[in-house]
Every structure is written in C-alpha cells, then in structure tokens.
Amino acid sequence: MKHFYQFEKDPFGDLRIILPKEINIFSDFIENIMTIDQADEYIDYLNKVLNGEYEDFEIQLNAASVSIKKDVTVVEHFYRNEPPYKNKIS
C-alpha cells in the first residue's frame, strides 16, 4: 500500500478509516459504501478501468463522487465547508 492508513472508532462507535491529509476525502467516499456487494461492484469497475475495458468510470454517492482513470483517481466532496473539496491519487 502506497499510503498509510489506520482505523479508529468515532464518538458514536462507528469504525472510520483514517487517511493522510492529502487524500483524506477518500475516507468520506469509502465510508459511504454500505454493503459487501456494493464494494465488490466498485472493485469490478476499478479493475475494468485498470485492464482497459473502460476508459474511465465515475461513481457518485450521497456526499462524494470518484472519477477513476487508469493513471489517476479523483474524489470530490460536495458538502465540505472548507477546502480542499477534491483529492487525487496518481
């Protein structure tokens, strides 16, 4: 794994993924994936982009969207009060 991560429980007892500041918006997207089937579906889309079957793919959830391309993935959060509103992983 290229980036450090850890898991912590929030004050409500929910498990959160903690990512470095430069990619922390990805945690908001990840936490909106509600089921194993949904996670498997998104992994399948990611693999199709990486294997060249799709040129790109966008997943839009309640508060965030992810644009997946072979060389870069960008997450955008729609409801943040302060920047950054986007993070990128190359």
PDB file of C-alpha atoms in Angstrom:
ATOM      1  CA  MET A   1       0.000   0.000   0.000  1.00  0.00           C
ATOM      2  CA  LYS A   2       1.360   3.383  -1.023  1.00  0.00           C
ATOM      3  CA  HIS A   3      -0.354   5.405   1.732  1.00  0.00           C
ATOM      4  CA  PHE A   4      -0.523   4.985   5.491  1.00  0.00           C
ATOM      5  CA  TYR A   5      -3.943   4.254   6.946  1.00  0.00           C
ATOM      6  CA  GLN A   6      -5.465   3.165  10.222  1.00  0.00           C
ATOM      7  CA  PHE A   7      -8.886   2.504  11.679  1.00  0.00           C
ATOM      8  CA  GLU A   8     -10.432   4.268  14.678  1.00  0.00           C
ATOM      9  CA  LYS A   9     -13.853   4.330  16.300  1.00  0.00           C
ATOM     10  CA  ASP A  10     -15.585   7.690  16.279  1.00  0.00           C
ATOM     11  CA  PRO A  11     -17.546   9.038  19.296  1.00  0.00           C
ATOM     12  CA  PHE A  12     -20.630   7.131  18.078  1.00  0.00           C
ATOM     13  CA  GLY A  13     -18.780   3.814  17.965  1.00  0.00           C
ATOM     14  CA  ASP A  14     -18.586   3.658  14.167  1.00  0.00           C
ATOM     15  CA  LEU A  15     -15.346   2.466  12.594  1.00  0.00           C
ATOM     16  CA  ARG A  16     -13.612   5.112  10.472  1.00  0.00           C
ATOM     17  CA  ILE A  17     -10.664   4.817   8.141  1.00  0.00           C
ATOM     18  CA  ILE A  18      -8.032   7.469   8.836  1.00  0.00           C
ATOM     19  CA  LEU A  19      -6.016   8.526   5.781  1.00  0.00           C
ATOM     20  CA  PRO A  20      -3.242  11.105   5.308  1.00  0.00           C
ATOM     21  CA  LYS A  21      -4.411  14.705   4.939  1.00  0.00           C
ATOM     22  CA  GLU A  22      -3.607  14.844   1.213  1.00  0.00           C
ATOM     23  CA  ILE A  23      -6.118  12.032   0.483  1.00  0.00           C
ATOM     24  CA  ASN A  24      -8.479  12.194   3.476  1.00  0.00           C
ATOM     25  CA  ILE A  25     -11.587  12.917   1.384  1.00  0.00           C
ATOM     26  CA  PHE A  26     -11.317   9.344   0.105  1.00  0.00           C
ATOM     27  CA  SER A  27     -12.317   8.208   3.603  1.00  0.00           C
ATOM     28  CA  ASP A  28     -15.662  10.024   3.218  1.00  0.00           C
ATOM     29  CA  PHE A  29     -16.292   8.131  -0.002  1.00  0.00           C
ATOM     30  CA  ILE A  30     -15.195   4.758   1.426  1.00  0.00           C
ATOM     31  CA  GLU A  31     -17.422   5.171   4.475  1.00  0.00           C
ATOM     32  CA  ASN A  32     -20.473   5.610   2.217  1.00  0.00           C
ATOM     33  CA  ILE A  33     -20.039   2.127   0.742  1.00  0.00           C
ATOM     34  CA  MET A  34     -22.705   0.264   2.674  1.00  0.00           C
ATOM     35  CA  THR A  35     -22.514  -3.389   1.618  1.00  0.00           C
ATOM     36  CA  ILE A  36     -20.024  -6.009   0.520  1.00  0.00           C
ATOM     37  CA  ASP A  37     -21.901  -6.318  -2.777  1.00  0.00           C
ATOM     38  CA  GLN A  38     -21.539  -2.582  -3.367  1.00  0.00           C
ATOM     39  CA  ALA A  39     -17.809  -2.748  -2.562  1.00  0.00           C
ATOM     40  CA  ASP A  40     -17.384  -5.707  -4.936  1.00  0.00           C
ATOM     41  CA  GLU A  41     -19.225  -3.796  -7.671  1.00  0.00           C
ATOM     42  CA  TYR A  42     -16.892  -0.793  -7.306  1.00  0.00           C
ATOM     43  CA  ILE A  43     -13.808  -3.019  -7.267  1.00  0.00           C
ATOM     44  CA  ASP A  44     -15.055  -4.601 -10.502  1.00  0.00           C
ATOM     45  CA  TYR A  45     -15.389  -1.147 -12.114  1.00  0.00           C
ATOM     46  CA  LEU A  46     -11.897  -0.224 -10.921  1.00  0.00           C
ATOM     47  CA  ASN A  47     -10.448  -3.410 -12.391  1.00  0.00           C
ATOM     48  CA  LYS A  48     -12.222  -2.776 -15.711  1.00  0.00           C
ATOM     49  CA  VAL A  49     -10.610   0.667 -15.909  1.00  0.00           C
ATOM     50  CA  LEU A  50      -7.174  -0.690 -14.972  1.00  0.00           C
ATOM     51  CA  ASN A  51      -7.486  -3.518 -17.529  1.00  0.00           C
ATOM     52  CA  GLY A  52      -8.515  -1.102 -20.303  1.00  0.00           C
ATOM     53  CA  GLU A  53     -12.067  -2.403 -20.709  1.00  0.00           C
ATOM     54  CA  TYR A  54     -13.362   1.055 -19.666  1.00  0.00           C
ATOM     55  CA  GLU A  55     -11.510   4.306 -20.351  1.00  0.00           C
ATOM     56  CA  ASP A  56     -12.849   5.781 -17.114  1.00  0.00           C
ATOM     57  CA  PHE A  57     -15.670   5.346 -14.636  1.00  0.00           C
ATOM     58  CA  GLU A  58     -17.437   7.676 -12.206  1.00  0.00           C
ATOM     59  CA  ILE A  59     -19.186   6.622  -9.020  1.00  0.00           C
ATOM     60  CA  GLN A  60     -21.438   9.167  -7.328  1.00  0.00           C
ATOM     61  CA  LEU A  61     -22.697   8.637  -3.792  1.00  0.00           C
ATOM     62  CA  ASN A  62     -24.580  10.948  -1.405  1.00  0.00           C
ATOM     63  CA  ALA A  63     -21.768  13.284  -0.411  1.00  0.00           C
ATOM     64  CA  ALA A  64     -18.901  12.401  -2.724  1.00  0.00           C
ATOM     65  CA  SER A  65     -18.054  11.179  -6.197  1.00  0.00           C
ATOM     66  CA  VAL A  66     -15.000   9.368  -7.503  1.00  0.00           C
ATOM     67  CA  SER A  67     -13.681   9.620 -11.048  1.00  0.00           C
ATOM     68  CA  ILE A  68     -11.475   6.633 -11.877  1.00  0.00           C
ATOM     69  CA  LYS A  69      -8.987   6.719 -14.757  1.00  0.00           C
ATOM     70  CA  LYS A  70      -6.086   4.379 -15.387  1.00  0.00           C
ATOM     71  CA  ASP A  71      -3.457   6.858 -14.176  1.00  0.00           C
ATOM     72  CA  VAL A  72      -5.390   8.953 -11.641  1.00  0.00           C
ATOM     73  CA  THR A  73      -8.388   8.761  -9.322  1.00  0.00           C
ATOM     74  CA  VAL A  74     -10.071  11.935  -8.087  1.00  0.00           C
ATOM     75  CA  VAL A  75     -12.596  12.182  -5.274  1.00  0.00           C
ATOM     76  CA  GLU A  76     -14.786  15.255  -4.845  1.00  0.00           C
ATOM     77  CA  HIS A  77     -16.829  16.031  -1.738  1.00  0.00           C
ATOM     78  CA  PHE A  78     -19.997  18.033  -2.415  1.00  0.00           C
ATOM     79  CA  TYR A  79     -20.761  19.356   1.074  1.00  0.00           C
ATOM     80  CA  ARG A  80     -17.469  20.336   2.702  1.00  0.00           C
ATOM     81  CA  ASN A  81     -17.459  23.730   4.369  1.00  0.00           C
ATOM     82  CA  GLU A  82     -13.775  24.393   3.729  1.00  0.00           C
ATOM     83  CA  PRO A  83     -11.274  23.389   1.068  1.00  0.00           C
ATOM     84  CA  PRO A  84      -9.951  21.128  -0.144  1.00  0.00           C
ATOM     85  CA  TYR A  85     -13.011  19.822  -1.918  1.00  0.00           C
ATOM     86  CA  LYS A  86     -11.048  17.324  -4.041  1.00  0.00           C
ATOM     87  CA  ASN A  87      -8.225  14.836  -3.509  1.00  0.00           C
ATOM     88  CA  LYS A  88      -6.240  12.985  -6.141  1.00  0.00           C
ATOM     89  CA  ILE A  89      -4.287   9.730  -6.131  1.00  0.00           C
ATOM     90  CA  SER A  90      -1.945   9.111  -9.075  1.00  0.00           C
TER      91      SER A  90
END
